[in-house]
CSV table of C-alpha atoms and ligand atoms in Angstrom, one decimal:
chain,number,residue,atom,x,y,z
M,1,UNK,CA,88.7,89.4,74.4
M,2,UNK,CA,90.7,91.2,71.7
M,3,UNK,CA,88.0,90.9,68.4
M,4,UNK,CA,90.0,91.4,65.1
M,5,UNK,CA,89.3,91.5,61.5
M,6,UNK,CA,90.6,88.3,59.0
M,7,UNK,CA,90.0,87.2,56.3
M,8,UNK,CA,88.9,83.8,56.1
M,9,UNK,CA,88.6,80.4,53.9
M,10,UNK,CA,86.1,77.6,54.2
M,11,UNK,CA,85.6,74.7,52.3
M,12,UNK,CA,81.7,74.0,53.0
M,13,UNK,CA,81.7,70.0,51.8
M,14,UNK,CA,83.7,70.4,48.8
M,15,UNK,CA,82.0,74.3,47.6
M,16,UNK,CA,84.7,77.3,48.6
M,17,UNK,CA,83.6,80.2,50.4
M,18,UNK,CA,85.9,82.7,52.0
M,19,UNK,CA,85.1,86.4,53.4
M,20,UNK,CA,86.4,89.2,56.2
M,21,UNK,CA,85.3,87.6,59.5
M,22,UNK,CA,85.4,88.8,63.0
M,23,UNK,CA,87.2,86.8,64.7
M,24,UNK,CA,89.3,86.5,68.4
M,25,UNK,CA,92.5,85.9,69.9
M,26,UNK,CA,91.8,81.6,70.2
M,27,UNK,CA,90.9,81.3,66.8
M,28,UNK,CA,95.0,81.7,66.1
M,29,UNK,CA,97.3,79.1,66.0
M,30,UNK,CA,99.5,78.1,68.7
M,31,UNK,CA,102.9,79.3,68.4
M,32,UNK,CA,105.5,80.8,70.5
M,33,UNK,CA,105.5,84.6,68.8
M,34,UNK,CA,102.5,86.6,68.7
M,35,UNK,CA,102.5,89.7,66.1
M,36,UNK,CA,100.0,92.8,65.3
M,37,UNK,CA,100.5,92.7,61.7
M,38,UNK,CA,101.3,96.1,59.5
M,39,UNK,CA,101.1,94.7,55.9
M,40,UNK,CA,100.6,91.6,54.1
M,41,UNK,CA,100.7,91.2,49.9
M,42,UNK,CA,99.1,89.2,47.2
M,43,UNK,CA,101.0,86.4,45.5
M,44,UNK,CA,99.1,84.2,42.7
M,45,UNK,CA,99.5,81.3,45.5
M,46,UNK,CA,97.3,84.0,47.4
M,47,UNK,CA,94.4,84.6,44.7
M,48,UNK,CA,94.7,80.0,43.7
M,49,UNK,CA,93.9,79.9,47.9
M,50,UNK,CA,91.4,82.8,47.7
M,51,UNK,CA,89.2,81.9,45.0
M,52,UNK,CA,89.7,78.1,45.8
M,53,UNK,CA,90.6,77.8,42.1
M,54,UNK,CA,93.8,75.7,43.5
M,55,UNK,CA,94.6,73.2,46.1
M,56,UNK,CA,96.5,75.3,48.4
M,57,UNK,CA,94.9,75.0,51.8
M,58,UNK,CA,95.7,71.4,53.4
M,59,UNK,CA,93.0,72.2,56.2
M,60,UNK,CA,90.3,74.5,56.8
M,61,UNK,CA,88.9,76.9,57.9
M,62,UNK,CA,92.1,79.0,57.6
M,63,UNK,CA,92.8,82.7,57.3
M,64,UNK,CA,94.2,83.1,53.7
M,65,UNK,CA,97.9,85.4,52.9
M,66,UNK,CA,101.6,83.6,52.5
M,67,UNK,CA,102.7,86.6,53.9
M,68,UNK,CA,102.6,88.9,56.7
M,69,UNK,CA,104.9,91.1,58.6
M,70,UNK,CA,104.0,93.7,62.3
M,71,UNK,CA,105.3,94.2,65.5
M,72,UNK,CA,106.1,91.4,68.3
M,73,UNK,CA,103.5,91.7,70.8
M,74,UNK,CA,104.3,88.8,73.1
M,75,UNK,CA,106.9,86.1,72.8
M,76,UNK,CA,107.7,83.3,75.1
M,77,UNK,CA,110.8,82.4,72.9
M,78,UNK,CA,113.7,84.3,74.1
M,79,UNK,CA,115.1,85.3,70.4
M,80,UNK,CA,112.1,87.8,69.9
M,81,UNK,CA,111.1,90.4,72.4
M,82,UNK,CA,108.1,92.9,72.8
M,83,UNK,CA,108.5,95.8,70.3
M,84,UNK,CA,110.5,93.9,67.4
M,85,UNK,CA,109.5,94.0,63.9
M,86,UNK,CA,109.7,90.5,62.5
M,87,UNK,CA,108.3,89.1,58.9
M,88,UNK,CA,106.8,85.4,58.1
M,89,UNK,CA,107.1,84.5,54.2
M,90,UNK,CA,105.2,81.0,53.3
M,91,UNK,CA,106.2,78.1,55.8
M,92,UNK,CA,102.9,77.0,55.6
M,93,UNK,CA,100.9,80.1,55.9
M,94,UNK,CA,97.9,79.8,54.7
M,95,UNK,CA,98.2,76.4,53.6
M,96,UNK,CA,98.6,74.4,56.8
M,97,UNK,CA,98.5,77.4,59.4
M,98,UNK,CA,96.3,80.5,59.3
M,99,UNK,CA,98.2,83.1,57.8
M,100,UNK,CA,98.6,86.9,57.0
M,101,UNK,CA,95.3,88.3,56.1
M,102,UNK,CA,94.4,89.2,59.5
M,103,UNK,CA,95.5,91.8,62.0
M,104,UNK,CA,96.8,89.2,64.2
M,105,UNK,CA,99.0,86.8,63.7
M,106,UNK,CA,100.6,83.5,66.2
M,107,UNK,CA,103.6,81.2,65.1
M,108,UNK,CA,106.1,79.1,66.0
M,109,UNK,CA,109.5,81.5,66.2
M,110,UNK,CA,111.1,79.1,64.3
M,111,UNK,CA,108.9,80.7,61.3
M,112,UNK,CA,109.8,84.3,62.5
M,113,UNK,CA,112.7,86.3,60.9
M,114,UNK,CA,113.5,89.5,62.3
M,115,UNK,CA,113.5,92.9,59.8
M,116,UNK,CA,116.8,92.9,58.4
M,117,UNK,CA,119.3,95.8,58.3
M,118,UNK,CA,117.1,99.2,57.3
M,119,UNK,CA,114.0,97.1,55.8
M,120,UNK,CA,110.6,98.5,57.2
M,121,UNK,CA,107.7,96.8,57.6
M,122,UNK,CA,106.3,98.3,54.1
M,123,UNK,CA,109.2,97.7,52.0
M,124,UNK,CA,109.8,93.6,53.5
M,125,UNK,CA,106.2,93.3,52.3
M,126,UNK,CA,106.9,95.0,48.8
M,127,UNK,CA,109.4,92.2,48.6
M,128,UNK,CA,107.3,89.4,50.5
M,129,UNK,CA,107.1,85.9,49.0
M,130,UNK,CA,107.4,87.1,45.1
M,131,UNK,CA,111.1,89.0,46.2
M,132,UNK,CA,112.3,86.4,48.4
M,133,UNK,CA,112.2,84.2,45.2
M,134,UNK,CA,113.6,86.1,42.9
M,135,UNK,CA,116.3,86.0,45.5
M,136,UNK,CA,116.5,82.3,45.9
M,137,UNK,CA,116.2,82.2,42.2
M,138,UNK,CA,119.6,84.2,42.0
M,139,UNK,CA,121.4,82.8,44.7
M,140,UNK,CA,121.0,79.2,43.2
M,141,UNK,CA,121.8,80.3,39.9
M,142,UNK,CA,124.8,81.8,40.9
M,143,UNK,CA,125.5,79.0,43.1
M,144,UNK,CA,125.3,77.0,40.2
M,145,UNK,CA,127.5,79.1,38.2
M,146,UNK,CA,125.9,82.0,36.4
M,147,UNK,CA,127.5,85.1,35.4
M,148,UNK,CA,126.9,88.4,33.8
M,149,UNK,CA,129.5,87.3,30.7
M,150,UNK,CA,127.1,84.8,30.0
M,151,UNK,CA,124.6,86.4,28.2
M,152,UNK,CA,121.2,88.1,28.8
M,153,UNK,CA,119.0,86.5,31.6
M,154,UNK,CA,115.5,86.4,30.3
M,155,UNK,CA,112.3,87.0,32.7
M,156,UNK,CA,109.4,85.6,32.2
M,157,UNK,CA,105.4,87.2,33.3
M,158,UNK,CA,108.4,90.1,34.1
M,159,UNK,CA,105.4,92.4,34.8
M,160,UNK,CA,103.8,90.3,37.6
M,161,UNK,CA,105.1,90.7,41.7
M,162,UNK,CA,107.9,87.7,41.2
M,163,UNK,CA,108.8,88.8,37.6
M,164,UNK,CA,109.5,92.5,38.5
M,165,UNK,CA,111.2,92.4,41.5
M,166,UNK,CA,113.2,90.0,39.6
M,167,UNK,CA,114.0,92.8,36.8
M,168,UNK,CA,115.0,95.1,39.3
M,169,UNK,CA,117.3,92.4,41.9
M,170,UNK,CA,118.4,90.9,38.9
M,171,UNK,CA,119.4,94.1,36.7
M,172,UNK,CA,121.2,95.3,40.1
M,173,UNK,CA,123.0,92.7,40.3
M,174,UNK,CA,124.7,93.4,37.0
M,175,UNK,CA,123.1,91.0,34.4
M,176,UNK,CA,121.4,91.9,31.3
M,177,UNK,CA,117.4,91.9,31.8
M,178,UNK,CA,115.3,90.5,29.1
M,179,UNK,CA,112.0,91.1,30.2
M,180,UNK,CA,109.4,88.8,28.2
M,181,UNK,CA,105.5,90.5,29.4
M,182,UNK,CA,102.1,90.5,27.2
M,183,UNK,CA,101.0,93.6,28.6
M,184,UNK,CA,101.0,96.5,26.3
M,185,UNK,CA,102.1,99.6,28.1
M,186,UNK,CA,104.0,98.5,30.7
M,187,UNK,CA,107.4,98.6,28.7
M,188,UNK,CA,108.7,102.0,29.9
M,189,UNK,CA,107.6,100.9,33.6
M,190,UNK,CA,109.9,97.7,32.7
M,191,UNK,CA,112.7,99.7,31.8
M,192,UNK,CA,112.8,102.1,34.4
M,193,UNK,CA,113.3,98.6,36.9
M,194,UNK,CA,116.2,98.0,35.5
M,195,UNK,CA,115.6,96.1,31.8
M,196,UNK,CA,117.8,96.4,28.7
M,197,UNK,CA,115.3,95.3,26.3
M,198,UNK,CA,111.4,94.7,26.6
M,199,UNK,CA,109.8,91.8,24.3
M,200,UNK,CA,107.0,90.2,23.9
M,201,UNK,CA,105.9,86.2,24.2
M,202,UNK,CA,106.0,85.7,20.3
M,203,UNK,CA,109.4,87.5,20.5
M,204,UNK,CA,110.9,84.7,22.4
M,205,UNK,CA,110.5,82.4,19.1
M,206,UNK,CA,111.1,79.0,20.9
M,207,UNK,CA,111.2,77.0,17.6
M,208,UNK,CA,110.1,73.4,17.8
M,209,UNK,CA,113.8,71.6,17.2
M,210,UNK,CA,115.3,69.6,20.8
M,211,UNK,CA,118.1,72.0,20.1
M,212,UNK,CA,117.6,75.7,18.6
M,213,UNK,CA,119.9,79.0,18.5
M,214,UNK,CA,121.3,79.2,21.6
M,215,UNK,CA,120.3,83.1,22.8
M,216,UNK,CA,119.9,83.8,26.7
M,217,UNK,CA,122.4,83.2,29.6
M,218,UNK,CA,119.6,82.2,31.6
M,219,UNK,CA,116.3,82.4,32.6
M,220,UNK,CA,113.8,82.9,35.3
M,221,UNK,CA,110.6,81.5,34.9
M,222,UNK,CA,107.5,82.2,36.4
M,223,UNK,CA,105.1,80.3,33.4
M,224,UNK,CA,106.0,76.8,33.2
M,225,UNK,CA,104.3,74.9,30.2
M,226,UNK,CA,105.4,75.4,26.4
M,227,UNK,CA,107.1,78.7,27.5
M,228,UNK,CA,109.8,76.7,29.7
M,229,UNK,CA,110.0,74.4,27.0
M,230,UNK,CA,111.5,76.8,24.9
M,231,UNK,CA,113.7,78.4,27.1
M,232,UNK,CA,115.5,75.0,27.6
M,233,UNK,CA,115.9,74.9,24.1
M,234,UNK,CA,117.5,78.0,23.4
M,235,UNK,CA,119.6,78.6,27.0
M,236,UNK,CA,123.4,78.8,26.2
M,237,UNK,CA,125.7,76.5,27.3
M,238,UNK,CA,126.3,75.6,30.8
M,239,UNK,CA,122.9,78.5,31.7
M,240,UNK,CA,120.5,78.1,34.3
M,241,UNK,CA,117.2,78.1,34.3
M,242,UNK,CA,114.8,78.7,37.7
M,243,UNK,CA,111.7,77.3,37.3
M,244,UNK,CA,109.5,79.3,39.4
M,245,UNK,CA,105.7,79.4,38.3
M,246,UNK,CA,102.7,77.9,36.4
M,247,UNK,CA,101.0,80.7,35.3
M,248,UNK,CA,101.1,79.1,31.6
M,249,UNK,CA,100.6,75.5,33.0
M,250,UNK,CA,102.4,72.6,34.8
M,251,UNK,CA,103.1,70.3,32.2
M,252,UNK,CA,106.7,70.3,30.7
M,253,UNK,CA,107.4,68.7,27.2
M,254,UNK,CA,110.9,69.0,26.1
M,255,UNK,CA,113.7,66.6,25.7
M,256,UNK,CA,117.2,65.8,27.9
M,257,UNK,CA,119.4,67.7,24.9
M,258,UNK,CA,119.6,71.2,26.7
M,259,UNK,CA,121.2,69.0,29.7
M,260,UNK,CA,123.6,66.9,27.8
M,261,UNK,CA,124.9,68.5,25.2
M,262,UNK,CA,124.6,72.0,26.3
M,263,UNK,CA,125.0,71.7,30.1
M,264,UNK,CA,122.1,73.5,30.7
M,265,UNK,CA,120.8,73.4,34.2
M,266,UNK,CA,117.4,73.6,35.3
M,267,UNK,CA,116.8,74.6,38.8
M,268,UNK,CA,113.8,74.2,41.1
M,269,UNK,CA,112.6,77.0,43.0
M,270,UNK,CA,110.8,76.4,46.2
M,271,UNK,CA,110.4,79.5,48.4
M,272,UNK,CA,108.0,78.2,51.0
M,273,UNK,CA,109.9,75.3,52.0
M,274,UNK,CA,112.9,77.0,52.2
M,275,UNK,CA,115.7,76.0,55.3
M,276,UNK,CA,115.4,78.8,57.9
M,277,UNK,CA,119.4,79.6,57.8
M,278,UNK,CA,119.4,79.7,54.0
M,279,UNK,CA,116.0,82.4,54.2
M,280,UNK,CA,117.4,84.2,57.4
M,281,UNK,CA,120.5,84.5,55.1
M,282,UNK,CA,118.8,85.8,51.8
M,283,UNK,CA,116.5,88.3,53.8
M,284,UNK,CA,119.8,89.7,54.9
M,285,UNK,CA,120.9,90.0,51.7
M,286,UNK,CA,117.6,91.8,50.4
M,287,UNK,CA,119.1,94.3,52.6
M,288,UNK,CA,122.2,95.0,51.6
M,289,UNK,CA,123.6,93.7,48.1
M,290,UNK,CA,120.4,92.4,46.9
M,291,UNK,CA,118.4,95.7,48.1
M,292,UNK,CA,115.7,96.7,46.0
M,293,UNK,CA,116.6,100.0,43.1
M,294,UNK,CA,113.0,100.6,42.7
M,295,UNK,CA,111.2,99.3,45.8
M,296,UNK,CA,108.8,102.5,45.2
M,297,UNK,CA,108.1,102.1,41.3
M,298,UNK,CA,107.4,98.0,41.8
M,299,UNK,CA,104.4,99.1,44.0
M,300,UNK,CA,101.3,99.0,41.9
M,301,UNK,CA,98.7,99.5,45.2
M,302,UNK,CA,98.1,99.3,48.7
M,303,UNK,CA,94.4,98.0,49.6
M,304,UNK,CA,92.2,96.9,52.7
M,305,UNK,CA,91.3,93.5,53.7
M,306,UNK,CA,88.3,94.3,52.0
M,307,UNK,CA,89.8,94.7,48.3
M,308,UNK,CA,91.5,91.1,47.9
M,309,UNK,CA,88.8,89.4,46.4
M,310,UNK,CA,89.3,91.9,43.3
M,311,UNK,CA,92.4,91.3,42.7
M,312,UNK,CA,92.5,87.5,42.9
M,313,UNK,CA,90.3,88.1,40.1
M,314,UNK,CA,93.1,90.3,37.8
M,315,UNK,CA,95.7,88.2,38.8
M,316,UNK,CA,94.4,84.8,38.2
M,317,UNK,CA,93.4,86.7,34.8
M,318,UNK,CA,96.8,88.0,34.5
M,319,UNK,CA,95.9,91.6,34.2
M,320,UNK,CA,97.5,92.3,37.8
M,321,UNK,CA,101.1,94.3,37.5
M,322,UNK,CA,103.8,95.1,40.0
M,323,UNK,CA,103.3,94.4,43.7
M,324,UNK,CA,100.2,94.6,45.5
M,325,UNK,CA,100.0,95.0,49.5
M,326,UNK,CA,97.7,94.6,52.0
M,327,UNK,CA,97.6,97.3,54.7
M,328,UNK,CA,96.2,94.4,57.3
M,329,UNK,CA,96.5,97.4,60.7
M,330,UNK,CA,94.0,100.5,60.0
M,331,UNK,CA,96.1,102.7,62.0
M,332,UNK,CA,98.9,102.2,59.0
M,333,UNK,CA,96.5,102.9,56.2
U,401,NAP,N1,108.2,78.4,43.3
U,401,NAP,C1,107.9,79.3,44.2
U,401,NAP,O1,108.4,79.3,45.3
U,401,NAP,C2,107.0,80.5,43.9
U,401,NAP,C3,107.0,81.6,44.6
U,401,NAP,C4,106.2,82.7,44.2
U,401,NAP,C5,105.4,82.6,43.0
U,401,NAP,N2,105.5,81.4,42.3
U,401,NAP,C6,104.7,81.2,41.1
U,401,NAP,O2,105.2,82.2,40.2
U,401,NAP,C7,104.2,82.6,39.3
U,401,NAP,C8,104.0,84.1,39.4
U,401,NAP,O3,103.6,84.5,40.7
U,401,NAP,P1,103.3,86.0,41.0
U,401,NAP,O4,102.9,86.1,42.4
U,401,NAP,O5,104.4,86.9,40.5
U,401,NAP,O6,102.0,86.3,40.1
U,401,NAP,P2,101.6,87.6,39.3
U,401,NAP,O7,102.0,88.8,40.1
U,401,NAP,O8,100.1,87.4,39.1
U,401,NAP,O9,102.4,87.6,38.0
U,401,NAP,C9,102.1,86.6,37.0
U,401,NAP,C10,102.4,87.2,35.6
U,401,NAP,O10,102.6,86.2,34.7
U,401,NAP,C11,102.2,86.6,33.4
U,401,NAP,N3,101.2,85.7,32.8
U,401,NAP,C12,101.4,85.3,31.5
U,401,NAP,N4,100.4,84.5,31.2
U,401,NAP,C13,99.6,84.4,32.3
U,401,NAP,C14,98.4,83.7,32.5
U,401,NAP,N5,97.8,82.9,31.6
U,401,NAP,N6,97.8,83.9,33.7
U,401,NAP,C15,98.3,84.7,34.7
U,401,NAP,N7,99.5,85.3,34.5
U,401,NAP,C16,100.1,85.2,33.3
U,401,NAP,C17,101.7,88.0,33.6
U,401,NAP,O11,102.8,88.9,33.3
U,401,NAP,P3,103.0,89.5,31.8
U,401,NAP,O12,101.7,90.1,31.4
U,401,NAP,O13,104.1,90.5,32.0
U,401,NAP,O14,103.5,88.3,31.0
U,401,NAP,C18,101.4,88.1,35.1
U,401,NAP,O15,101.4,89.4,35.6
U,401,NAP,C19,102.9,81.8,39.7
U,401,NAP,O16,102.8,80.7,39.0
U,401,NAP,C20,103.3,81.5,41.2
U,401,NAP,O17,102.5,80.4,41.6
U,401,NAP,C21,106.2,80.4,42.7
């Protein structure tokens, strides 16, 4: 019997409760691809499931993390082989299927994508859920017709995992970074990722008209709420705008204006239900063109198992910066 370290969320009739439990081999999912993990990371998704301050998990009990990445142990699919290093981002993870937090993980290999290119296990995870949406975020806004020539793209919560991996894919890419963040102090940090200007949330002077000045090229947005709302209004003609997060809230209040007079596009960013040839493809890319500048700066901390609970905390608080992994294997820490 192989006994292993996870950690793991309950819902006891309705009251949360989740913890690092001991647990076996059997008390995986079944699945085709069986992986010792190496690293895992901490997404807000992660500290909403962890804290059970959001409806993430569809079943329970399940072992919490949207992301994990380790070594193939055993596969009975012939596309992955003893030895390989492979990463899972979202596809259910720890919302239908037990998930990273844990030394061990089991899937089906349709979930499995294998390390791209030069990527090791430390720097996929540095990435992890928060990079391979910035990613999507580009590709469909570039699919959809953005360009450097027009204008600034502005980031929003750009000193969060999604917002500065963003800075930094984004800014590499060529574009102008905006970086909007209300944390004090982290504006050097911001610029050294790659942004042309820091501001803050006040700076971003929405205005209350259906129409105001038109200012950014685009946007990525990981806020939502009255925040959004303003971006629509002030996006230059024929911009996109990814809406990625909540942080600010869920609700959106703003009027069909930005879309028919301006052309303005606002795109939907869903990483965890992403089609497997369109993520196999953008993981590829997060090797090559889209390759991190800064994958060393954008690391705020590596931490145990033990440490998550803390850092839900910050993060749901929004005082968490940068990327934070999990080393899930002790013999990596
Ligand atoms: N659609 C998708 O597929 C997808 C994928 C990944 C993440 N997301 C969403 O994107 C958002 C960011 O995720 P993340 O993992 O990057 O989170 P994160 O690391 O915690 O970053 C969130 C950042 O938002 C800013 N923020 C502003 N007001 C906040 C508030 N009231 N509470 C918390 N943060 C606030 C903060 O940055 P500043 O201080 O710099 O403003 C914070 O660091 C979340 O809503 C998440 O659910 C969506």
């Amino acid at each position: 019997m192989t006994e292993f370290r996870a950690l793991r969320i309950h819902n006891d009739n309705g009251r949360h409760r989740a913890g690092i439990e001991t647990l076996d081999l059997d008390d995986l999912d079944d699945g085709e691809v069986l992986i010792r993990t190496r690293y895992s990371s901490i997404n807000y998704k992660d500290a909403l499931a962890g804290t059970g301050r959001g409806k993430i998990l569809r079943r329970f009990p399940l072992i919490g993390g949207i992301d994990s990445c380790g070594d193939v142990v055993h596969s009975s699919d012939p596309r992955f082989r003893e030895g390989d290093q492979v990463l899972v981002t979202g596809c259910g993870l720890s919302e239908t299927r037990n998930g990273g937090y844990s030394e061990w993980l089991r899937v089906p290999a349709a979930l499995v994508v294998p390390l791209p290119g030069e990527l090791g296990p430390f720097e996929a995870m540095t990435l992890g859920t928060a990079g391979f949406t910035a990613a999507l975020a580009l590709h469909r806004m570039e699919q959809n017709g953005q360009a450097p020539d027009m204008g600034p793209i502005v980031i929003t919560g750009a000193s969060g995992g999604v917002g500065s991996l963003a800075v930094d894919i984004f800014s590499g890419r060529g574009y102008e970074v905006i970086a909007v963040s209300g944390k004090a102090g982290k504006e050097e940090w911001l610029r050294t990722l790659g942004a042309a200007r820091v501001i803050g949330y006040d700076e971003l002077a929405p205005g209350a008209h259906p129409l105001e000045k038109g200012q950014w090229g685009g946007a990525v947005d990981t806020l939502g709420g009255e925040i959004l709302a303003g971006l629509t209004r002030s996006t230059n003609p024929w911009g996109s705008i990814a809406a990625i997060g909540l942080a600010r809230g869920m609700e959106l209040n703003t009027t069909v204006m930005p879309f028919i007079i301006r052309g303005v596009s606002l795109l939907g960013i869903n990483s965890a239900g992403c089609p497997s040839e369109l993520r196999a493809k953008l993981w590829q890319r997060l090797a090559t063109d889209l390759r991190l500048h800064h994958p060393e700066e954008v690391v705020n901390r590596v931490v145990p198992l033990e440490d998550l609970e803390g850092i839900f905390e910050e993060m749901l608080a929004g005082r968490s910066w940068g990327r934070n992994l999990v080393c899930t294997n002790p013999t990596d820490s």
